[in-house]
């Protein structure tokens, strides 16, 4: 009985002293609002992707190796095995929000239970479906000049995102154009139109509210 007890103690000691898995990378993901890092965002789908060298051949595309959804605290743990990884990243998506990518350098990743922490700000998005007409106004002598002016929120470190350009664009008389753009949700989108009428310019400067997670149809003429 004593010998059996001693064997049990030895086995327990060996298990307690067993080193952490050095062949695995853990990723501790934390998602929060882009405006408030103390406001967790739940329900974010996270995919761990990597480019790995197999038998001397590099896969040109990222391969999904683990995935999950952040919990009510905005937290999730993903993992993958070490070895021959040339590039690794997290791909985060949530309906009504911008997709996010977090890149890692495999040479700087650490093993162990603490993992590699990734704190990611999730930004809400608004889709803008805009149609610009240069057909129903009295100024038909020249091109209609227009541009977008996305407004940054005061007091934020990150600029408002806008998928379309901000340069001046010209639209010839009688023409129409459609643009599908994405902007940070709950922000203002300003726009400016300029027509030429008998040698004088007619200018319109206005803005519209872009609600988070929604789609907005806008007609400019």
PDB file of C-alpha atoms in Angstrom, residues 26-218:
ATOM      1  CA  UNK A  26      -2.597  30.673 -28.068  1.00  0.00           C
ATOM      2  CA  UNK A  27      -4.341  33.905 -29.034  1.00  0.00           C
ATOM      3  CA  UNK A  28      -6.346  35.721 -26.374  1.00  0.00           C
ATOM      4  CA  UNK A  29      -8.764  37.975 -28.301  1.00  0.00           C
ATOM      5  CA  UNK A  30     -10.604  40.885 -26.720  1.00  0.00           C
ATOM      6  CA  UNK A  31     -13.108  42.906 -28.771  1.00  0.00           C
ATOM      7  CA  UNK A  32     -14.449  46.268 -27.660  1.00  0.00           C
ATOM      8  CA  UNK A  33     -16.100  49.360 -29.111  1.00  0.00           C
ATOM      9  CA  UNK A  34     -13.715  51.491 -31.164  1.00  0.00           C
ATOM     10  CA  UNK A  35     -14.921  54.493 -29.128  1.00  0.00           C
ATOM     11  CA  UNK A  36     -14.691  52.876 -25.679  1.00  0.00           C
ATOM     12  CA  UNK A  37     -12.232  50.093 -24.899  1.00  0.00           C
ATOM     13  CA  UNK A  38     -14.186  49.354 -21.708  1.00  0.00           C
ATOM     14  CA  UNK A  39     -17.323  48.451 -23.690  1.00  0.00           C
ATOM     15  CA  UNK A  40     -16.955  44.791 -24.844  1.00  0.00           C
ATOM     16  CA  UNK A  41     -18.491  43.725 -28.148  1.00  0.00           C
ATOM     17  CA  UNK A  42     -20.002  40.234 -28.133  1.00  0.00           C
ATOM     18  CA  UNK A  43     -20.852  38.067 -31.127  1.00  0.00           C
ATOM     19  CA  UNK A  44     -17.794  38.924 -33.213  1.00  0.00           C
ATOM     20  CA  UNK A  45     -16.809  36.068 -35.524  1.00  0.00           C
ATOM     21  CA  UNK A  46     -13.047  35.534 -35.421  1.00  0.00           C
ATOM     22  CA  UNK A  47     -11.060  33.320 -37.783  1.00  0.00           C
ATOM     23  CA  UNK A  48      -7.385  32.503 -37.260  1.00  0.00           C
ATOM     24  CA  UNK A  49      -5.683  32.267 -40.664  1.00  0.00           C
ATOM     25  CA  UNK A  50      -2.127  31.384 -41.635  1.00  0.00           C
ATOM     26  CA  UNK A  51       0.248  30.821 -44.499  1.00  0.00           C
ATOM     27  CA  UNK A  52       2.351  27.730 -43.791  1.00  0.00           C
ATOM     28  CA  UNK A  53       5.239  26.107 -45.615  1.00  0.00           C
ATOM     29  CA  UNK A  54       4.406  22.473 -46.316  1.00  0.00           C
ATOM     30  CA  UNK A  55       7.092  20.221 -47.819  1.00  0.00           C
ATOM     31  CA  UNK A  56       8.927  23.276 -49.076  1.00  0.00           C
ATOM     32  CA  UNK A  57       5.821  24.673 -50.800  1.00  0.00           C
ATOM     33  CA  UNK A  58       4.172  27.916 -49.653  1.00  0.00           C
ATOM     34  CA  UNK A  59       0.414  28.146 -49.862  1.00  0.00           C
ATOM     35  CA  UNK A  60      -0.281  31.484 -51.541  1.00  0.00           C
ATOM     36  CA  UNK A  61      -3.622  31.800 -49.761  1.00  0.00           C
ATOM     37  CA  UNK A  62      -4.462  32.082 -46.089  1.00  0.00           C
ATOM     38  CA  UNK A  63      -5.832  28.878 -44.579  1.00  0.00           C
ATOM     39  CA  UNK A  64      -8.363  28.849 -41.729  1.00  0.00           C
ATOM     40  CA  UNK A  65      -6.962  26.923 -38.756  1.00  0.00           C
ATOM     41  CA  UNK A  66      -9.296  27.923 -35.907  1.00  0.00           C
ATOM     42  CA  UNK A  67     -12.413  30.013 -35.390  1.00  0.00           C
ATOM     43  CA  UNK A  68     -14.962  31.098 -32.824  1.00  0.00           C
ATOM     44  CA  UNK A  69     -17.275  33.867 -31.588  1.00  0.00           C
ATOM     45  CA  UNK A  70     -16.530  36.309 -28.782  1.00  0.00           C
ATOM     46  CA  UNK A  71     -18.574  35.837 -25.605  1.00  0.00           C
ATOM     47  CA  UNK A  72     -20.539  38.420 -23.616  1.00  0.00           C
ATOM     48  CA  UNK A  73     -17.251  39.821 -22.326  1.00  0.00           C
ATOM     49  CA  UNK A  74     -15.890  40.186 -25.862  1.00  0.00           C
ATOM     50  CA  UNK A  75     -13.347  37.425 -25.266  1.00  0.00           C
ATOM     51  CA  UNK A  76     -12.232  34.343 -27.199  1.00  0.00           C
ATOM     52  CA  UNK A  77      -9.214  32.026 -27.262  1.00  0.00           C
ATOM     53  CA  UNK A  78      -7.911  30.476 -30.491  1.00  0.00           C
ATOM     54  CA  UNK A  79      -4.843  28.331 -31.122  1.00  0.00           C
ATOM     55  CA  UNK A  80      -2.638  26.778 -33.763  1.00  0.00           C
ATOM     56  CA  UNK A  81       0.502  24.653 -33.854  1.00  0.00           C
ATOM     57  CA  UNK A  82       3.958  26.143 -34.326  1.00  0.00           C
ATOM     58  CA  UNK A  83       6.325  25.447 -37.176  1.00  0.00           C
ATOM     59  CA  UNK A  84       6.878  26.681 -40.731  1.00  0.00           C
ATOM     60  CA  UNK A  85       4.332  29.511 -40.369  1.00  0.00           C
ATOM     61  CA  UNK A  86       5.353  32.465 -42.521  1.00  0.00           C
ATOM     62  CA  UNK A  87       2.345  34.695 -41.924  1.00  0.00           C
ATOM     63  CA  UNK A  88      -0.544  34.596 -39.468  1.00  0.00           C
ATOM     64  CA  UNK A  89      -3.525  36.863 -38.842  1.00  0.00           C
ATOM     65  CA  UNK A  90      -6.946  37.247 -37.266  1.00  0.00           C
ATOM     66  CA  UNK A  91      -9.973  38.070 -39.424  1.00  0.00           C
ATOM     67  CA  UNK A  92     -12.843  39.599 -37.436  1.00  0.00           C
ATOM     68  CA  UNK A  93     -16.370  40.192 -38.749  1.00  0.00           C
ATOM     69  CA  UNK A  94     -19.689  41.290 -37.267  1.00  0.00           C
ATOM     70  CA  UNK A  95     -22.861  42.185 -39.119  1.00  0.00           C
ATOM     71  CA  UNK A  96     -23.238  45.939 -39.467  1.00  0.00           C
ATOM     72  CA  UNK A  97     -19.544  46.575 -38.743  1.00  0.00           C
ATOM     73  CA  UNK A  98     -16.288  46.942 -40.657  1.00  0.00           C
ATOM     74  CA  UNK A  99     -14.207  43.788 -40.978  1.00  0.00           C
ATOM     75  CA  UNK A 100     -10.883  43.911 -39.162  1.00  0.00           C
ATOM     76  CA  UNK A 101      -7.547  42.184 -39.763  1.00  0.00           C
ATOM     77  CA  UNK A 102      -4.830  41.788 -37.124  1.00  0.00           C
ATOM     78  CA  UNK A 103      -1.449  40.656 -38.430  1.00  0.00           C
ATOM     79  CA  UNK A 104       1.223  38.925 -36.329  1.00  0.00           C
ATOM     80  CA  UNK A 105       4.906  38.296 -36.875  1.00  0.00           C
ATOM     81  CA  UNK A 106       5.438  34.557 -36.193  1.00  0.00           C
ATOM     82  CA  UNK A 107       8.965  35.302 -34.965  1.00  0.00           C
ATOM     83  CA  UNK A 108       7.635  37.389 -32.066  1.00  0.00           C
ATOM     84  CA  UNK A 109       4.821  35.068 -30.943  1.00  0.00           C
ATOM     85  CA  UNK A 110       5.151  33.390 -27.559  1.00  0.00           C
ATOM     86  CA  UNK A 111       4.021  29.999 -26.262  1.00  0.00           C
ATOM     87  CA  UNK A 112       2.488  29.300 -22.877  1.00  0.00           C
ATOM     88  CA  UNK A 113      -0.872  29.652 -21.177  1.00  0.00           C
ATOM     89  CA  UNK A 114      -0.823  33.462 -21.211  1.00  0.00           C
ATOM     90  CA  UNK A 115      -0.977  33.425 -24.990  1.00  0.00           C
ATOM     91  CA  UNK A 116      -0.696  36.363 -27.352  1.00  0.00           C
ATOM     92  CA  UNK A 117      -3.162  39.132 -26.540  1.00  0.00           C
ATOM     93  CA  UNK A 118      -5.011  40.931 -29.336  1.00  0.00           C
ATOM     94  CA  UNK A 119      -7.243  43.840 -28.329  1.00  0.00           C
ATOM     95  CA  UNK A 120      -9.362  44.901 -31.307  1.00  0.00           C
ATOM     96  CA  UNK A 121     -11.691  47.873 -31.656  1.00  0.00           C
ATOM     97  CA  UNK A 122     -14.907  47.070 -33.551  1.00  0.00           C
ATOM     98  CA  UNK A 123     -16.269  49.918 -35.680  1.00  0.00           C
ATOM     99  CA  UNK A 124     -19.939  50.074 -36.759  1.00  0.00           C
ATOM    100  CA  UNK A 125     -20.598  50.764 -40.434  1.00  0.00           C
ATOM    101  CA  UNK A 126     -23.281  52.382 -42.559  1.00  0.00           C
ATOM    102  CA  UNK A 127     -23.756  51.622 -46.259  1.00  0.00           C
ATOM    103  CA  UNK A 128     -24.420  54.648 -48.428  1.00  0.00           C
ATOM    104  CA  UNK A 129     -26.116  54.071 -51.784  1.00  0.00           C
ATOM    105  CA  UNK A 130     -25.794  57.419 -53.545  1.00  0.00           C
ATOM    106  CA  UNK A 131     -27.158  58.496 -56.923  1.00  0.00           C
ATOM    107  CA  UNK A 132     -25.976  61.758 -58.468  1.00  0.00           C
ATOM    108  CA  UNK A 133     -28.081  63.285 -61.276  1.00  0.00           C
ATOM    109  CA  UNK A 134     -27.015  66.112 -63.586  1.00  0.00           C
ATOM    110  CA  UNK A 135     -30.279  66.258 -65.506  1.00  0.00           C
ATOM    111  CA  UNK A 136     -32.982  67.985 -63.466  1.00  0.00           C
ATOM    112  CA  UNK A 137     -31.539  71.402 -62.762  1.00  0.00           C
ATOM    113  CA  UNK A 138     -31.341  74.667 -64.752  1.00  0.00           C
ATOM    114  CA  UNK A 139     -27.542  74.662 -64.839  1.00  0.00           C
ATOM    115  CA  UNK A 140     -26.856  72.463 -67.860  1.00  0.00           C
ATOM    116  CA  UNK A 141     -24.091  74.496 -69.490  1.00  0.00           C
ATOM    117  CA  UNK A 142     -21.176  72.664 -67.905  1.00  0.00           C
ATOM    118  CA  UNK A 143     -20.242  69.673 -65.782  1.00  0.00           C
ATOM    119  CA  UNK A 144     -21.619  69.139 -62.304  1.00  0.00           C
ATOM    120  CA  UNK A 145     -18.687  69.060 -59.866  1.00  0.00           C
ATOM    121  CA  UNK A 146     -19.176  67.135 -56.636  1.00  0.00           C
ATOM    122  CA  UNK A 147     -17.217  65.673 -53.739  1.00  0.00           C
ATOM    123  CA  UNK A 148     -17.689  63.817 -50.423  1.00  0.00           C
ATOM    124  CA  UNK A 149     -16.543  65.234 -47.076  1.00  0.00           C
ATOM    125  CA  UNK A 150     -16.738  62.580 -44.311  1.00  0.00           C
ATOM    126  CA  UNK A 151     -16.765  64.292 -40.896  1.00  0.00           C
ATOM    127  CA  UNK A 152     -14.385  63.059 -38.203  1.00  0.00           C
ATOM    128  CA  UNK A 153     -15.821  62.728 -34.727  1.00  0.00           C
ATOM    129  CA  UNK A 154     -14.312  65.216 -32.259  1.00  0.00           C
ATOM    130  CA  UNK A 155     -12.265  63.741 -29.427  1.00  0.00           C
ATOM    131  CA  UNK A 156     -11.478  60.409 -31.110  1.00  0.00           C
ATOM    132  CA  UNK A 157      -8.050  59.070 -31.967  1.00  0.00           C
ATOM    133  CA  UNK A 158      -9.184  57.130 -35.032  1.00  0.00           C
ATOM    134  CA  UNK A 159     -10.450  58.838 -38.169  1.00  0.00           C
ATOM    135  CA  UNK A 160     -13.850  58.084 -39.630  1.00  0.00           C
ATOM    136  CA  UNK A 161     -13.550  55.431 -42.347  1.00  0.00           C
ATOM    137  CA  UNK A 162     -14.884  56.130 -45.811  1.00  0.00           C
ATOM    138  CA  UNK A 163     -14.541  53.603 -48.636  1.00  0.00           C
ATOM    139  CA  UNK A 164     -15.080  56.083 -51.488  1.00  0.00           C
ATOM    140  CA  UNK A 165     -12.823  58.969 -52.446  1.00  0.00           C
ATOM    141  CA  UNK A 166     -12.895  62.597 -51.357  1.00  0.00           C
ATOM    142  CA  UNK A 167     -11.553  64.168 -54.556  1.00  0.00           C
ATOM    143  CA  UNK A 168     -13.646  66.391 -56.807  1.00  0.00           C
ATOM    144  CA  UNK A 169     -15.529  64.471 -59.503  1.00  0.00           C
ATOM    145  CA  UNK A 170     -17.165  65.792 -62.676  1.00  0.00           C
ATOM    146  CA  UNK A 171     -20.465  64.677 -64.169  1.00  0.00           C
ATOM    147  CA  UNK A 172     -21.383  65.838 -67.668  1.00  0.00           C
ATOM    148  CA  UNK A 173     -24.817  67.376 -68.454  1.00  0.00           C
ATOM    149  CA  UNK A 174     -27.622  64.823 -68.753  1.00  0.00           C
ATOM    150  CA  UNK A 175     -25.636  62.054 -67.039  1.00  0.00           C
ATOM    151  CA  UNK A 176     -26.188  60.133 -63.797  1.00  0.00           C
ATOM    152  CA  UNK A 177     -23.897  57.985 -61.677  1.00  0.00           C
ATOM    153  CA  UNK A 178     -24.309  55.624 -58.756  1.00  0.00           C
ATOM    154  CA  UNK A 179     -21.839  55.026 -55.919  1.00  0.00           C
ATOM    155  CA  UNK A 180     -21.994  52.398 -53.189  1.00  0.00           C
ATOM    156  CA  UNK A 181     -19.831  53.445 -50.241  1.00  0.00           C
ATOM    157  CA  UNK A 182     -19.294  52.475 -46.609  1.00  0.00           C
ATOM    158  CA  UNK A 183     -18.739  54.940 -43.781  1.00  0.00           C
ATOM    159  CA  UNK A 184     -18.333  54.715 -40.022  1.00  0.00           C
ATOM    160  CA  UNK A 185     -21.793  54.422 -38.475  1.00  0.00           C
ATOM    161  CA  UNK A 186     -23.361  57.208 -36.417  1.00  0.00           C
ATOM    162  CA  UNK A 187     -21.395  59.917 -38.170  1.00  0.00           C
ATOM    163  CA  UNK A 188     -22.153  62.806 -40.522  1.00  0.00           C
ATOM    164  CA  UNK A 189     -21.363  62.678 -44.232  1.00  0.00           C
ATOM    165  CA  UNK A 190     -21.116  66.076 -45.877  1.00  0.00           C
ATOM    166  CA  UNK A 191     -21.172  66.647 -49.633  1.00  0.00           C
ATOM    167  CA  UNK A 192     -20.684  69.595 -51.959  1.00  0.00           C
ATOM    168  CA  UNK A 193     -22.114  70.242 -55.435  1.00  0.00           C
ATOM    169  CA  UNK A 194     -21.111  73.007 -57.851  1.00  0.00           C
ATOM    170  CA  UNK A 195     -22.902  73.920 -61.105  1.00  0.00           C
ATOM    171  CA  UNK A 196     -22.034  76.655 -63.597  1.00  0.00           C
ATOM    172  CA  UNK A 197     -24.959  78.838 -64.700  1.00  0.00           C
ATOM    173  CA  UNK A 198     -24.288  81.572 -67.271  1.00  0.00           C
ATOM    174  CA  UNK A 199     -20.766  82.127 -66.030  1.00  0.00           C
ATOM    175  CA  UNK A 200     -21.678  82.093 -62.330  1.00  0.00           C
ATOM    176  CA  UNK A 201     -21.259  79.168 -59.946  1.00  0.00           C
ATOM    177  CA  UNK A 202     -24.134  77.696 -57.968  1.00  0.00           C
ATOM    178  CA  UNK A 203     -22.903  75.922 -54.830  1.00  0.00           C
ATOM    179  CA  UNK A 204     -24.712  73.495 -52.533  1.00  0.00           C
ATOM    180  CA  UNK A 205     -23.156  72.241 -49.293  1.00  0.00           C
ATOM    181  CA  UNK A 206     -25.174  69.825 -47.180  1.00  0.00           C
ATOM    182  CA  UNK A 207     -24.788  66.740 -44.975  1.00  0.00           C
ATOM    183  CA  UNK A 208     -26.672  63.612 -43.929  1.00  0.00           C
ATOM    184  CA  UNK A 209     -26.640  61.395 -40.846  1.00  0.00           C
ATOM    185  CA  UNK A 210     -25.397  57.829 -41.363  1.00  0.00           C
ATOM    186  CA  UNK A 211     -26.857  55.491 -38.711  1.00  0.00           C
ATOM    187  CA  UNK A 212     -24.774  52.539 -37.504  1.00  0.00           C
ATOM    188  CA  UNK A 213     -25.622  49.144 -38.947  1.00  0.00           C
ATOM    189  CA  UNK A 214     -28.080  50.502 -41.500  1.00  0.00           C
ATOM    190  CA  UNK A 215     -28.222  51.370 -45.201  1.00  0.00           C
ATOM    191  CA  UNK A 216     -28.833  54.880 -46.484  1.00  0.00           C
ATOM    192  CA  UNK A 217     -30.160  55.845 -49.930  1.00  0.00           C
ATOM    193  CA  UNK A 218     -29.125  59.310 -51.043  1.00  0.00           C
TER     194      UNK A 218
END
